[in-house]
Amino acid sequence: MDETLDELGNYVGSKIAGALQAKVIAYGELTLTVARSQIVSVLKLLRDDARCRFEVLIDLAGVDYPGRQNRFDVVYHLLSPRTNQRIRVKVETNESDPVPSATAVFSVAD
């Protein structure tokens, strides 16, 4: 399983190299941390790319880490029904820098 996730992470990482800040595989899940300003284009790529097809936004959550400078994570959990894979995408932000809305990519994010 980790090998498949590593291949997916490498593939996506090559497509979003300028936006990718971190790639982690832990507990059988792939997590990508991306630049806040690039979240919409990353989500679009994950939805539309023929190899990815993450067409379902399962969950959208916020996490608060008060000790960090960028204390908030916005976390997107995506599902590809065609490949039966999941991926987590995160962006970090603070109190004053908003995260662009994902509603243009996934209307359920509203």
JSON list of C-alpha atoms in Angstrom, two decimals:
[
{"chain": "A", "resi": 1, "resn": "MET", "atom": "CA", "xyz": [0.00, 0.00, 0.00]},
{"chain": "A", "resi": 2, "resn": "ASP", "atom": "CA", "xyz": [2.76, 2.47, 0.91]},
{"chain": "A", "resi": 3, "resn": "GLU", "atom": "CA", "xyz": [4.43, 1.82, -2.45]},
{"chain": "A", "resi": 4, "resn": "THR", "atom": "CA", "xyz": [1.24, 2.77, -4.32]},
{"chain": "A", "resi": 5, "resn": "LEU", "atom": "CA", "xyz": [0.86, 5.89, -2.19]},
{"chain": "A", "resi": 6, "resn": "ASP", "atom": "CA", "xyz": [4.50, 6.79, -2.75]},
{"chain": "A", "resi": 7, "resn": "GLU", "atom": "CA", "xyz": [4.04, 6.48, -6.52]},
{"chain": "A", "resi": 8, "resn": "LEU", "atom": "CA", "xyz": [0.92, 8.65, -6.34]},
{"chain": "A", "resi": 9, "resn": "GLY", "atom": "CA", "xyz": [2.72, 11.20, -4.17]},
{"chain": "A", "resi": 10, "resn": "ASN", "atom": "CA", "xyz": [5.65, 11.34, -6.58]},
{"chain": "A", "resi": 11, "resn": "TYR", "atom": "CA", "xyz": [3.33, 11.71, -9.57]},
{"chain": "A", "resi": 12, "resn": "VAL", "atom": "CA", "xyz": [1.25, 14.48, -8.00]},
{"chain": "A", "resi": 13, "resn": "GLY", "atom": "CA", "xyz": [4.40, 16.10, -6.60]},
{"chain": "A", "resi": 14, "resn": "SER", "atom": "CA", "xyz": [5.85, 16.35, -10.10]},
{"chain": "A", "resi": 15, "resn": "LYS", "atom": "CA", "xyz": [2.66, 18.04, -11.32]},
{"chain": "A", "resi": 16, "resn": "ILE", "atom": "CA", "xyz": [2.49, 20.58, -8.46]},
{"chain": "A", "resi": 17, "resn": "ALA", "atom": "CA", "xyz": [6.19, 21.01, -7.73]},
{"chain": "A", "resi": 18, "resn": "GLY", "atom": "CA", "xyz": [5.92, 24.79, -7.20]},
{"chain": "A", "resi": 19, "resn": "ALA", "atom": "CA", "xyz": [3.05, 24.42, -4.74]},
{"chain": "A", "resi": 20, "resn": "LEU", "atom": "CA", "xyz": [4.17, 21.33, -2.80]},
{"chain": "A", "resi": 21, "resn": "GLN", "atom": "CA", "xyz": [5.61, 22.04, 0.63]},
{"chain": "A", "resi": 22, "resn": "ALA", "atom": "CA", "xyz": [5.57, 18.53, 2.13]},
{"chain": "A", "resi": 23, "resn": "LYS", "atom": "CA", "xyz": [4.61, 14.96, 1.27]},
{"chain": "A", "resi": 24, "resn": "VAL", "atom": "CA", "xyz": [4.07, 12.45, 4.06]},
{"chain": "A", "resi": 25, "resn": "ILE", "atom": "CA", "xyz": [2.85, 8.86, 4.12]},
{"chain": "A", "resi": 26, "resn": "ALA", "atom": "CA", "xyz": [1.76, 7.82, 7.59]},
{"chain": "A", "resi": 27, "resn": "TYR", "atom": "CA", "xyz": [-0.68, 5.18, 8.84]},
{"chain": "A", "resi": 28, "resn": "GLY", "atom": "CA", "xyz": [-1.47, 4.15, 5.27]},
{"chain": "A", "resi": 29, "resn": "GLU", "atom": "CA", "xyz": [-2.49, 7.66, 4.16]},
{"chain": "A", "resi": 30, "resn": "LEU", "atom": "CA", "xyz": [-0.88, 10.19, 1.84]},
{"chain": "A", "resi": 31, "resn": "THR", "atom": "CA", "xyz": [-0.86, 13.79, 3.01]},
{"chain": "A", "resi": 32, "resn": "LEU", "atom": "CA", "xyz": [0.26, 16.70, 0.85]},
{"chain": "A", "resi": 33, "resn": "THR", "atom": "CA", "xyz": [0.89, 20.14, 2.31]},
{"chain": "A", "resi": 34, "resn": "VAL", "atom": "CA", "xyz": [0.62, 22.82, -0.35]},
{"chain": "A", "resi": 35, "resn": "ALA", "atom": "CA", "xyz": [1.00, 26.57, -0.62]},
{"chain": "A", "resi": 36, "resn": "ARG", "atom": "CA", "xyz": [-2.13, 28.41, 0.48]},
{"chain": "A", "resi": 37, "resn": "SER", "atom": "CA", "xyz": [-2.23, 30.53, -2.68]},
{"chain": "A", "resi": 38, "resn": "GLN", "atom": "CA", "xyz": [-2.18, 27.39, -4.87]},
{"chain": "A", "resi": 39, "resn": "ILE", "atom": "CA", "xyz": [-4.90, 25.33, -3.17]},
{"chain": "A", "resi": 40, "resn": "VAL", "atom": "CA", "xyz": [-7.54, 25.87, -5.86]},
{"chain": "A", "resi": 41, "resn": "SER", "atom": "CA", "xyz": [-5.23, 24.85, -8.72]},
{"chain": "A", "resi": 42, "resn": "VAL", "atom": "CA", "xyz": [-4.00, 21.81, -6.74]},
{"chain": "A", "resi": 43, "resn": "LEU", "atom": "CA", "xyz": [-7.56, 20.66, -5.99]},
{"chain": "A", "resi": 44, "resn": "LYS", "atom": "CA", "xyz": [-8.47, 21.17, -9.65]},
{"chain": "A", "resi": 45, "resn": "LEU", "atom": "CA", "xyz": [-5.53, 19.05, -10.77]},
{"chain": "A", "resi": 46, "resn": "LEU", "atom": "CA", "xyz": [-6.39, 16.28, -8.30]},
{"chain": "A", "resi": 47, "resn": "ARG", "atom": "CA", "xyz": [-9.99, 16.26, -9.54]},
{"chain": "A", "resi": 48, "resn": "ASP", "atom": "CA", "xyz": [-9.33, 16.50, -13.29]},
{"chain": "A", "resi": 49, "resn": "ASP", "atom": "CA", "xyz": [-6.07, 14.61, -13.87]},
{"chain": "A", "resi": 50, "resn": "ALA", "atom": "CA", "xyz": [-6.78, 11.23, -15.51]},
{"chain": "A", "resi": 51, "resn": "ARG", "atom": "CA", "xyz": [-4.43, 9.40, -13.16]},
{"chain": "A", "resi": 52, "resn": "CYS", "atom": "CA", "xyz": [-5.86, 10.98, -9.99]},
{"chain": "A", "resi": 53, "resn": "ARG", "atom": "CA", "xyz": [-9.63, 11.51, -10.42]},
{"chain": "A", "resi": 54, "resn": "PHE", "atom": "CA", "xyz": [-10.20, 12.65, -6.83]},
{"chain": "A", "resi": 55, "resn": "GLU", "atom": "CA", "xyz": [-13.74, 13.71, -7.70]},
{"chain": "A", "resi": 56, "resn": "VAL", "atom": "CA", "xyz": [-15.29, 13.68, -4.21]},
{"chain": "A", "resi": 57, "resn": "LEU", "atom": "CA", "xyz": [-14.55, 16.10, -1.39]},
{"chain": "A", "resi": 58, "resn": "ILE", "atom": "CA", "xyz": [-15.34, 13.93, 1.61]},
{"chain": "A", "resi": 59, "resn": "ASP", "atom": "CA", "xyz": [-14.47, 16.36, 4.35]},
{"chain": "A", "resi": 60, "resn": "LEU", "atom": "CA", "xyz": [-13.18, 19.87, 4.91]},
{"chain": "A", "resi": 61, "resn": "ALA", "atom": "CA", "xyz": [-11.85, 20.69, 8.37]},
{"chain": "A", "resi": 62, "resn": "GLY", "atom": "CA", "xyz": [-9.86, 23.23, 10.30]},
{"chain": "A", "resi": 63, "resn": "VAL", "atom": "CA", "xyz": [-7.22, 22.50, 12.93]},
{"chain": "A", "resi": 64, "resn": "ASP", "atom": "CA", "xyz": [-5.77, 25.00, 15.40]},
{"chain": "A", "resi": 65, "resn": "TYR", "atom": "CA", "xyz": [-2.16, 24.74, 16.59]},
{"chain": "A", "resi": 66, "resn": "PRO", "atom": "CA", "xyz": [-1.83, 27.80, 18.90]},
{"chain": "A", "resi": 67, "resn": "GLY", "atom": "CA", "xyz": [1.94, 27.37, 19.29]},
{"chain": "A", "resi": 68, "resn": "ARG", "atom": "CA", "xyz": [2.74, 27.77, 15.58]},
{"chain": "A", "resi": 69, "resn": "GLN", "atom": "CA", "xyz": [3.18, 31.01, 13.66]},
{"chain": "A", "resi": 70, "resn": "ASN", "atom": "CA", "xyz": [0.76, 29.72, 11.00]},
{"chain": "A", "resi": 71, "resn": "ARG", "atom": "CA", "xyz": [-1.50, 28.31, 13.65]},
{"chain": "A", "resi": 72, "resn": "PHE", "atom": "CA", "xyz": [-4.32, 26.99, 11.43]},
{"chain": "A", "resi": 73, "resn": "ASP", "atom": "CA", "xyz": [-4.44, 24.06, 9.02]},
{"chain": "A", "resi": 74, "resn": "VAL", "atom": "CA", "xyz": [-7.27, 23.76, 6.53]},
{"chain": "A", "resi": 75, "resn": "VAL", "atom": "CA", "xyz": [-7.56, 20.08, 5.64]},
{"chain": "A", "resi": 76, "resn": "TYR", "atom": "CA", "xyz": [-9.27, 18.58, 2.58]},
{"chain": "A", "resi": 77, "resn": "HIS", "atom": "CA", "xyz": [-10.00, 14.83, 2.41]},
{"chain": "A", "resi": 78, "resn": "LEU", "atom": "CA", "xyz": [-10.58, 13.64, -1.16]},
{"chain": "A", "resi": 79, "resn": "LEU", "atom": "CA", "xyz": [-11.77, 10.33, -2.61]},
{"chain": "A", "resi": 80, "resn": "SER", "atom": "CA", "xyz": [-11.28, 8.84, -6.05]},
{"chain": "A", "resi": 81, "resn": "PRO", "atom": "CA", "xyz": [-14.16, 6.40, -6.59]},
{"chain": "A", "resi": 82, "resn": "ARG", "atom": "CA", "xyz": [-12.53, 5.24, -9.82]},
{"chain": "A", "resi": 83, "resn": "THR", "atom": "CA", "xyz": [-9.29, 4.15, -8.13]},
{"chain": "A", "resi": 84, "resn": "ASN", "atom": "CA", "xyz": [-10.67, 3.67, -4.60]},
{"chain": "A", "resi": 85, "resn": "GLN", "atom": "CA", "xyz": [-7.93, 5.91, -3.18]},
{"chain": "A", "resi": 86, "resn": "ARG", "atom": "CA", "xyz": [-7.99, 8.74, -0.67]},
{"chain": "A", "resi": 87, "resn": "ILE", "atom": "CA", "xyz": [-5.70, 11.69, -0.23]},
{"chain": "A", "resi": 88, "resn": "ARG", "atom": "CA", "xyz": [-5.39, 14.45, 2.34]},
{"chain": "A", "resi": 89, "resn": "VAL", "atom": "CA", "xyz": [-4.37, 17.95, 1.27]},
{"chain": "A", "resi": 90, "resn": "LYS", "atom": "CA", "xyz": [-3.45, 20.61, 3.83]},
{"chain": "A", "resi": 91, "resn": "VAL", "atom": "CA", "xyz": [-2.66, 24.30, 3.79]},
{"chain": "A", "resi": 92, "resn": "GLU", "atom": "CA", "xyz": [-1.32, 26.36, 6.67]},
{"chain": "A", "resi": 93, "resn": "THR", "atom": "CA", "xyz": [-2.50, 29.87, 7.46]},
{"chain": "A", "resi": 94, "resn": "ASN", "atom": "CA", "xyz": [-2.78, 32.42, 10.25]},
{"chain": "A", "resi": 95, "resn": "GLU", "atom": "CA", "xyz": [-5.42, 34.76, 11.61]},
{"chain": "A", "resi": 96, "resn": "SER", "atom": "CA", "xyz": [-4.99, 37.38, 8.88]},
{"chain": "A", "resi": 97, "resn": "ASP", "atom": "CA", "xyz": [-4.35, 35.43, 5.65]},
{"chain": "A", "resi": 98, "resn": "PRO", "atom": "CA", "xyz": [-7.50, 33.83, 4.22]},
{"chain": "A", "resi": 99, "resn": "VAL", "atom": "CA", "xyz": [-7.48, 30.54, 2.33]},
{"chain": "A", "resi": 100, "resn": "PRO", "atom": "CA", "xyz": [-9.07, 30.77, -1.15]},
{"chain": "A", "resi": 101, "resn": "SER", "atom": "CA", "xyz": [-12.46, 29.10, -1.40]},
{"chain": "A", "resi": 102, "resn": "ALA", "atom": "CA", "xyz": [-12.62, 25.62, -2.93]},
{"chain": "A", "resi": 103, "resn": "THR", "atom": "CA", "xyz": [-16.26, 26.02, -4.02]},
{"chain": "A", "resi": 104, "resn": "ALA", "atom": "CA", "xyz": [-15.26, 26.59, -7.66]},
{"chain": "A", "resi": 105, "resn": "VAL", "atom": "CA", "xyz": [-13.78, 23.06, -7.65]},
{"chain": "A", "resi": 106, "resn": "PHE", "atom": "CA", "xyz": [-16.10, 21.30, -5.20]},
{"chain": "A", "resi": 107, "resn": "SER", "atom": "CA", "xyz": [-19.47, 22.99, -4.70]},
{"chain": "A", "resi": 108, "resn": "VAL", "atom": "CA", "xyz": [-19.98, 20.96, -1.51]},
{"chain": "A", "resi": 109, "resn": "ALA", "atom": "CA", "xyz": [-17.20, 23.06, 0.09]},
{"chain": "A", "resi": 110, "resn": "ASP", "atom": "CA", "xyz": [-19.75, 25.88, 0.49]}
]
